[in-house]
Short mmCIF file of N, CA and C in Angstrom, two decimals:
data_model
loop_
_atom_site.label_atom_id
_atom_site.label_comp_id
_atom_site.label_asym_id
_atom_site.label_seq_id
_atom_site.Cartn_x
_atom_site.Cartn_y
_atom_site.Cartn_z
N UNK T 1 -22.34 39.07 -11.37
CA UNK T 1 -21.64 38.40 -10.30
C UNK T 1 -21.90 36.90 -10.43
N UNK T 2 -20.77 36.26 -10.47
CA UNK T 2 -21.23 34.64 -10.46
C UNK T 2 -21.20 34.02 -9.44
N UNK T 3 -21.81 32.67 -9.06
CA UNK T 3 -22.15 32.50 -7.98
C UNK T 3 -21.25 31.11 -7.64
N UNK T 4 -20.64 30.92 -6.34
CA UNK T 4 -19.25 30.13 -5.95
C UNK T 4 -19.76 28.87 -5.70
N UNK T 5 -18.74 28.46 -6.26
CA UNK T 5 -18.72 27.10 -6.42
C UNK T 5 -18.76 26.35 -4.84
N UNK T 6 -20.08 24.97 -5.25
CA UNK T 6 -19.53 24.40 -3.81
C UNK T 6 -19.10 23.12 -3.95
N UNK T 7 -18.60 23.30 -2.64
CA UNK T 7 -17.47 22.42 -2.37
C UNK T 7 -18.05 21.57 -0.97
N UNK T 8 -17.60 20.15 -1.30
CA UNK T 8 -18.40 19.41 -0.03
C UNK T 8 -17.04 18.49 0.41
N UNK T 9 -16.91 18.59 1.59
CA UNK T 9 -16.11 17.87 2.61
C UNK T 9 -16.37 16.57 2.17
N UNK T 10 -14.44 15.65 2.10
CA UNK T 10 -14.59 14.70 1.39
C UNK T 10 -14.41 13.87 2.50
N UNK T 11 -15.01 12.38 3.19
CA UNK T 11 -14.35 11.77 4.11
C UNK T 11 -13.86 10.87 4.39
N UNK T 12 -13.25 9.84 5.06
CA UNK T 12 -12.59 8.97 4.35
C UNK T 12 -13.18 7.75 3.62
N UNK T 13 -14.85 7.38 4.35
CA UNK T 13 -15.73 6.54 3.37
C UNK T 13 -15.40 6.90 2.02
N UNK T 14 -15.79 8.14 1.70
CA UNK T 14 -15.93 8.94 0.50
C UNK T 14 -14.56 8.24 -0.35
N UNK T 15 -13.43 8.35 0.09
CA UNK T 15 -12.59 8.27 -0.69
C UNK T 15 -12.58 6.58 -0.90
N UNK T 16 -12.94 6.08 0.04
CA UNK T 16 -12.61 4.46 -0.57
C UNK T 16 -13.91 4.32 -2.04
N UNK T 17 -14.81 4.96 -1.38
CA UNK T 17 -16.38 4.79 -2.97
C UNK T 17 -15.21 5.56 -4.15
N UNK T 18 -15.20 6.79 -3.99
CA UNK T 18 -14.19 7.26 -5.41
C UNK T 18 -13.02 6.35 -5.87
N UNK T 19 -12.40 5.75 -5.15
CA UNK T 19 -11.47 4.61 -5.53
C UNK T 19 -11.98 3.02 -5.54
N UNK T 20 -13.16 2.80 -5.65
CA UNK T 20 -13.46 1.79 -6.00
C UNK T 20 -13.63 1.10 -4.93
N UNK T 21 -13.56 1.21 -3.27
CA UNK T 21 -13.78 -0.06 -2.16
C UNK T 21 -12.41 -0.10 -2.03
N UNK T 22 -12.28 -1.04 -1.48
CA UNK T 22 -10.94 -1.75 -0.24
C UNK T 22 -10.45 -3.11 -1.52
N UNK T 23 -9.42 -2.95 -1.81
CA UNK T 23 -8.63 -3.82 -2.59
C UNK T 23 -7.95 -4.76 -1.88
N UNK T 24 -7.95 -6.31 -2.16
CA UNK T 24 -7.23 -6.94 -1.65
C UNK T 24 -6.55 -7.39 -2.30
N UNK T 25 -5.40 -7.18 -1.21
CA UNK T 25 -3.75 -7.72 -1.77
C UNK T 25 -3.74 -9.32 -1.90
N UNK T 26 -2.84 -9.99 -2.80
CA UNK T 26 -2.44 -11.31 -2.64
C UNK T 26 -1.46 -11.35 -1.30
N UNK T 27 -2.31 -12.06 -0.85
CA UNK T 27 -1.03 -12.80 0.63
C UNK T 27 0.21 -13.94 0.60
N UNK T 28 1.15 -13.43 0.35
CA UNK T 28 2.57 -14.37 0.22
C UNK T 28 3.56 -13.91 1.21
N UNK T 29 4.78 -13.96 0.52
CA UNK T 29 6.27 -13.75 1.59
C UNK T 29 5.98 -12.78 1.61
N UNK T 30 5.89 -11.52 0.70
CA UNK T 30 6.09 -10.17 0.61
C UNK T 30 5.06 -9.89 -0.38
N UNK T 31 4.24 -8.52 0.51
CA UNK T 31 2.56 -8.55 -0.10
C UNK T 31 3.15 -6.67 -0.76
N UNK T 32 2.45 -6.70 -1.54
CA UNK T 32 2.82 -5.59 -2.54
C UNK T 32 1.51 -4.97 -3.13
N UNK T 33 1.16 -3.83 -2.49
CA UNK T 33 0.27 -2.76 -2.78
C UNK T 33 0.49 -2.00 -3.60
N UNK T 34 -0.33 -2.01 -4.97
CA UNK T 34 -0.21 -0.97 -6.14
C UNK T 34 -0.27 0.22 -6.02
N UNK T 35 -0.17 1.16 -5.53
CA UNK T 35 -0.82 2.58 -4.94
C UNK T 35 -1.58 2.99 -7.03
N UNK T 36 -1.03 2.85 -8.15
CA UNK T 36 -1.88 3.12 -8.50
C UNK T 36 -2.74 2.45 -9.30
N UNK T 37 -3.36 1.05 -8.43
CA UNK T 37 -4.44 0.28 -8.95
C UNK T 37 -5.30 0.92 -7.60
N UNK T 38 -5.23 1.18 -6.28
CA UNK T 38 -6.07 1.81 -4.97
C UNK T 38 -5.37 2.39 -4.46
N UNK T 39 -6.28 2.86 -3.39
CA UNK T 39 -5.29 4.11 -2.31
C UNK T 39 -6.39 2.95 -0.89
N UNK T 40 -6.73 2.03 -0.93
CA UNK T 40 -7.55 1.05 -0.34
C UNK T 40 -7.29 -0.09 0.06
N UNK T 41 -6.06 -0.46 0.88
CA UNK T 41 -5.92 -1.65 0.58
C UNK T 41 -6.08 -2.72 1.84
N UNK T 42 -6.09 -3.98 1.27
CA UNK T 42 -6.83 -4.77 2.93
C UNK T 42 -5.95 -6.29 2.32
N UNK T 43 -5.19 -6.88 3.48
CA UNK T 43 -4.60 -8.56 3.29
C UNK T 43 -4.86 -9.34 4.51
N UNK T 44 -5.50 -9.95 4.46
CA UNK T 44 -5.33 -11.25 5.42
C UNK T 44 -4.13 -12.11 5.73
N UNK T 45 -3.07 -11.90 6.91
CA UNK T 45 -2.13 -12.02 6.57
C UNK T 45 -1.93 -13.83 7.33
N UNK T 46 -1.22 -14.34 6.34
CA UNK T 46 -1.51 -16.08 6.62
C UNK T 46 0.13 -16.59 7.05
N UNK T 47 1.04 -15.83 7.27
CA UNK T 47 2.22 -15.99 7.79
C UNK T 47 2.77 -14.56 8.25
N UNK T 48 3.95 -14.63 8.92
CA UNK T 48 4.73 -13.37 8.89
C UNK T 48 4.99 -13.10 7.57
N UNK T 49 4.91 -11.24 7.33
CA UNK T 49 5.21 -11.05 6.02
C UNK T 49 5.79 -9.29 6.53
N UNK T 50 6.46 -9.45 4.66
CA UNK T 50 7.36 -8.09 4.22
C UNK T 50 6.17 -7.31 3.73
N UNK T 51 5.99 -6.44 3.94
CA UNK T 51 5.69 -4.97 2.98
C UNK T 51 5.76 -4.43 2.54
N UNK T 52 5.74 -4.05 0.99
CA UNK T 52 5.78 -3.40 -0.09
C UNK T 52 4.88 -2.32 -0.84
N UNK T 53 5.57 -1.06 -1.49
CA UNK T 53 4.63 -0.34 -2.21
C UNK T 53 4.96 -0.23 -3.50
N UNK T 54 4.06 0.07 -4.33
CA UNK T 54 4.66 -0.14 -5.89
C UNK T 54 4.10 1.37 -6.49
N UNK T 55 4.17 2.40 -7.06
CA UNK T 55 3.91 3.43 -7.98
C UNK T 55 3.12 4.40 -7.34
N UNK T 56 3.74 4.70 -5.92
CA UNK T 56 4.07 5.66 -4.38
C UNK T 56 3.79 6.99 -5.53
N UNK T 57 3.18 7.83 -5.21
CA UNK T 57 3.51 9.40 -5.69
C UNK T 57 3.28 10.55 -4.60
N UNK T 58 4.27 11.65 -4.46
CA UNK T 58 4.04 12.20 -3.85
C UNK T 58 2.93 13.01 -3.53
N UNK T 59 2.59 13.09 -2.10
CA UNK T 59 0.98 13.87 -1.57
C UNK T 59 -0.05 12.50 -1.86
N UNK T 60 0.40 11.53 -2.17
CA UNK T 60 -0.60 10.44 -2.31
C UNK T 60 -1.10 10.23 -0.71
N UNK T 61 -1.96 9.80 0.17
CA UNK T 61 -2.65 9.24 1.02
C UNK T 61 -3.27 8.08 0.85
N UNK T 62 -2.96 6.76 1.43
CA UNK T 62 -3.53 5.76 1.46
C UNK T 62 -3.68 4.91 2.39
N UNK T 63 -4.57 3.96 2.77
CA UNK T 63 -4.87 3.21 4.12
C UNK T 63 -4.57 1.88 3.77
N UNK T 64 -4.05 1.28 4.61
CA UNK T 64 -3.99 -0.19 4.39
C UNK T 64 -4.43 -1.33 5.96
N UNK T 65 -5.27 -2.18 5.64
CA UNK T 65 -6.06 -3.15 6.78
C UNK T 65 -4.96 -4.11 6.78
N UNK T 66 -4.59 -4.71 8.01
CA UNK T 66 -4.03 -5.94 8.04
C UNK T 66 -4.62 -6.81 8.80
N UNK T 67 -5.28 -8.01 8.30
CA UNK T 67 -5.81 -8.57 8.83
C UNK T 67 -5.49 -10.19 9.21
N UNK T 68 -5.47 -10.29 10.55
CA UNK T 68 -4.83 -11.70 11.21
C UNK T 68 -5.58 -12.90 10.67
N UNK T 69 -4.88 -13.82 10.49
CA UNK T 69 -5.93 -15.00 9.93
C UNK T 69 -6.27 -16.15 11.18
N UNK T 70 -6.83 -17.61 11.20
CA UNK T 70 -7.34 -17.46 11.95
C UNK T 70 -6.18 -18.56 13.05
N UNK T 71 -5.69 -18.08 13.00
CA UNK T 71 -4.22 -18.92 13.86
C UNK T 71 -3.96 -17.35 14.62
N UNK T 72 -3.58 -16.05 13.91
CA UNK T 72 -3.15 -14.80 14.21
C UNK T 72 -1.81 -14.74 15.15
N UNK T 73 -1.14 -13.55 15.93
CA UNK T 73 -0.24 -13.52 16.18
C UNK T 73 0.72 -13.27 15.00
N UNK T 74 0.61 -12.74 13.60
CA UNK T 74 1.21 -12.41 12.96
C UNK T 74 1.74 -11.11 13.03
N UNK T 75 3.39 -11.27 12.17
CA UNK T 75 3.26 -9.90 12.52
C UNK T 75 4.01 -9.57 11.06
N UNK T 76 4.22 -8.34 10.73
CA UNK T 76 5.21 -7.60 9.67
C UNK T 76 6.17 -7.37 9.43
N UNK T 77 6.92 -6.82 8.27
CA UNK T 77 7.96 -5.88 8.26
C UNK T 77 7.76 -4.83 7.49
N UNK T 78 7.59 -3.52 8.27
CA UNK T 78 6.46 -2.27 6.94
C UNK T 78 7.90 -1.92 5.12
N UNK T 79 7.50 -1.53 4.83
CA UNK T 79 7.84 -0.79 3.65
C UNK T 79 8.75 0.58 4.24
N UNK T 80 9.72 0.55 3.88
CA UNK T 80 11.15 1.44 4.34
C UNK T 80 10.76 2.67 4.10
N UNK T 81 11.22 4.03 5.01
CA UNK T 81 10.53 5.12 4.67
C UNK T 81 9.46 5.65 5.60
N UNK T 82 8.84 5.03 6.85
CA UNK T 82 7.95 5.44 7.10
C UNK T 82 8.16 6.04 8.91
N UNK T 83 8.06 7.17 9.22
CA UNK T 83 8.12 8.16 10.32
C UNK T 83 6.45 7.46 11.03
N UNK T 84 6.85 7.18 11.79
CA UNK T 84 5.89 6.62 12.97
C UNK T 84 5.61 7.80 13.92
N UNK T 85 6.20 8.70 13.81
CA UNK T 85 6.26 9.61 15.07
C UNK T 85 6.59 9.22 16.38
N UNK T 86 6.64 10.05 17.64
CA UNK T 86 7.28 9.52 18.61
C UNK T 86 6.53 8.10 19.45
N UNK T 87 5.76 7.91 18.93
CA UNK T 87 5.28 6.38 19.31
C UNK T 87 6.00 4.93 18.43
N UNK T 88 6.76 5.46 17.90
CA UNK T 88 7.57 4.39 17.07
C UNK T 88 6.19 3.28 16.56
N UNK T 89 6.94 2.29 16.21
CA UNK T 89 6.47 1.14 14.66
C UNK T 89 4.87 0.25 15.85
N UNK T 90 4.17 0.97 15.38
CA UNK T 90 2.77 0.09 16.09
C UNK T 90 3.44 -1.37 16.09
N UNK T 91 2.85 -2.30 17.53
CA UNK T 91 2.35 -3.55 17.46
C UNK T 91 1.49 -3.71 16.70
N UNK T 92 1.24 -5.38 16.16
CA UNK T 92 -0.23 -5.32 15.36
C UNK T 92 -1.26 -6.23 16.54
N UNK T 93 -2.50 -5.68 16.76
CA UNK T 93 -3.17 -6.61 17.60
C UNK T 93 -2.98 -8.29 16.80
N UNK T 94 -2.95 -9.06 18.11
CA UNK T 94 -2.25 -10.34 17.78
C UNK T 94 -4.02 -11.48 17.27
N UNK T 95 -4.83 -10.94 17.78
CA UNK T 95 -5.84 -11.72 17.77
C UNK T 95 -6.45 -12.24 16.81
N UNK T 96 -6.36 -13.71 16.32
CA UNK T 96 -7.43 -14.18 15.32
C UNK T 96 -8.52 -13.61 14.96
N UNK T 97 -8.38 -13.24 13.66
CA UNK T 97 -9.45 -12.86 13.08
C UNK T 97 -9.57 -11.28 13.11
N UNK T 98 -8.79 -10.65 13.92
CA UNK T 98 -8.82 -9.01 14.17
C UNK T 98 -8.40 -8.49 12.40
N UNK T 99 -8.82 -6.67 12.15
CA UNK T 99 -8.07 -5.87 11.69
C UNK T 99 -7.43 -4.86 12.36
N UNK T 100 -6.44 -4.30 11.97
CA UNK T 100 -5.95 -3.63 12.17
C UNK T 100 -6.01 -2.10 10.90
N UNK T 101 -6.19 -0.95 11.03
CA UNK T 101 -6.15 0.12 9.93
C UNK T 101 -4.85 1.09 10.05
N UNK T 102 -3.97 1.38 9.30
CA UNK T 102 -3.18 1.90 8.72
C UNK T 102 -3.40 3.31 8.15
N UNK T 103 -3.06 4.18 8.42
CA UNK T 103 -2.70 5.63 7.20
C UNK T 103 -1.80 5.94 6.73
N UNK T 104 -1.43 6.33 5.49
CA UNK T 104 0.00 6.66 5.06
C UNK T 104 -0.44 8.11 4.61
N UNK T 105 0.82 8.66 3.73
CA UNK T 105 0.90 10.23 3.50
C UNK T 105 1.99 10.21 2.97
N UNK T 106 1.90 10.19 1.89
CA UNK T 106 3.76 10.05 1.10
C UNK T 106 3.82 11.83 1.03
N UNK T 107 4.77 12.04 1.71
CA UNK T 107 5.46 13.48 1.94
C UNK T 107 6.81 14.01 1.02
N UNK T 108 7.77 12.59 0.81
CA UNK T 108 8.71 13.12 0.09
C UNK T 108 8.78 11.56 -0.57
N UNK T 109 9.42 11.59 -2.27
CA UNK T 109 9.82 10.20 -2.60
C UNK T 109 10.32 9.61 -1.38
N UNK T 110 10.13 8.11 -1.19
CA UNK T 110 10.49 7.63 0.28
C UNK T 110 10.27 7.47 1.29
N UNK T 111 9.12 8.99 1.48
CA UNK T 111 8.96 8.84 2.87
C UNK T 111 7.23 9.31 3.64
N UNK T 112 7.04 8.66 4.14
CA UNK T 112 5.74 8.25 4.59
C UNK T 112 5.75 8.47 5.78
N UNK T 113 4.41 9.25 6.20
CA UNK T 113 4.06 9.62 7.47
C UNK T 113 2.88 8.57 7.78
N UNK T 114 3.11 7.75 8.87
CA UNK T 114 2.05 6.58 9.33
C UNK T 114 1.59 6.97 10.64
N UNK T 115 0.23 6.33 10.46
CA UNK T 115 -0.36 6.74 11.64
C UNK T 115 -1.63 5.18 12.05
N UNK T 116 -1.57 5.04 12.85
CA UNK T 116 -2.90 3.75 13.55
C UNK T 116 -4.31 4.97 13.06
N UNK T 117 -4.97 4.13 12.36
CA UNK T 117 -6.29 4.70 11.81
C UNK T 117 -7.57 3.58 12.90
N UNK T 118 -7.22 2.57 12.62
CA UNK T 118 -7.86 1.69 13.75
C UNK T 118 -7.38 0.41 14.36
N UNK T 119 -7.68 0.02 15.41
CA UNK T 119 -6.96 -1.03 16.28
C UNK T 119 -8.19 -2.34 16.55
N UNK T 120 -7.88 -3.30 16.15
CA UNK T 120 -8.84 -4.55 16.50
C UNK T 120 -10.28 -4.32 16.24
#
């Protein structure tokens, strides 16, 4: 009889150490997250900006920080594709210097299930 394999609950710390930490994006007009350079990603955002994903695969999961710089009151435009559920498209807290945390869940090419992971 052989003896079963174990298996240890992964959590989401866990997954940023297996992917290397929290990646930061370059901050411009339109900030563009590699999904496969991280599944980690964090921008300080220094104007209003567009949102972008680049090499999305399906069942992928990834988090992204947005973080106000120190003027804040910034705000976004997310990456097309994404089901908010019945709370529609989060505000971002407006406050200098705040983050904000993000979850995604690519479900079908396109389309992304988002959710507020953390607020200020």
């Amino acid at each position: 009889m052989s003896t079963p394999a174990t298996f240890r609950r992964v959590v989401p710390a866990d997954i940023i150490t297996i992917f290397g930490g929290i990646q930061t994006a370059t901050d411009g007009a339109t900030v563009t997250f590699n999904l496969a350079t991280s599944v980690a990603w964090q921008v300080t955002l220094g104007g209003n900006r567009t949102l972008a994903l680049s090499n999305p695969l399906v069942g992928a999961r990834f988090a992204i920080d947005l973080i106000q710089d120190g003027t804040g009151g910034r705000t976004v435009t997310w990456f097309a594709g994404i089901d908010w559920g019945v709370t529609g498209v989060p505000p971002l807290t407006a406050t200098a210097g705040v983050r904000d945390r993000f979850g995604f869940h690519c479900v079908a090419t396109g389309v992304y299930l988002g959710a507020v992971i953390g607020r200020g």
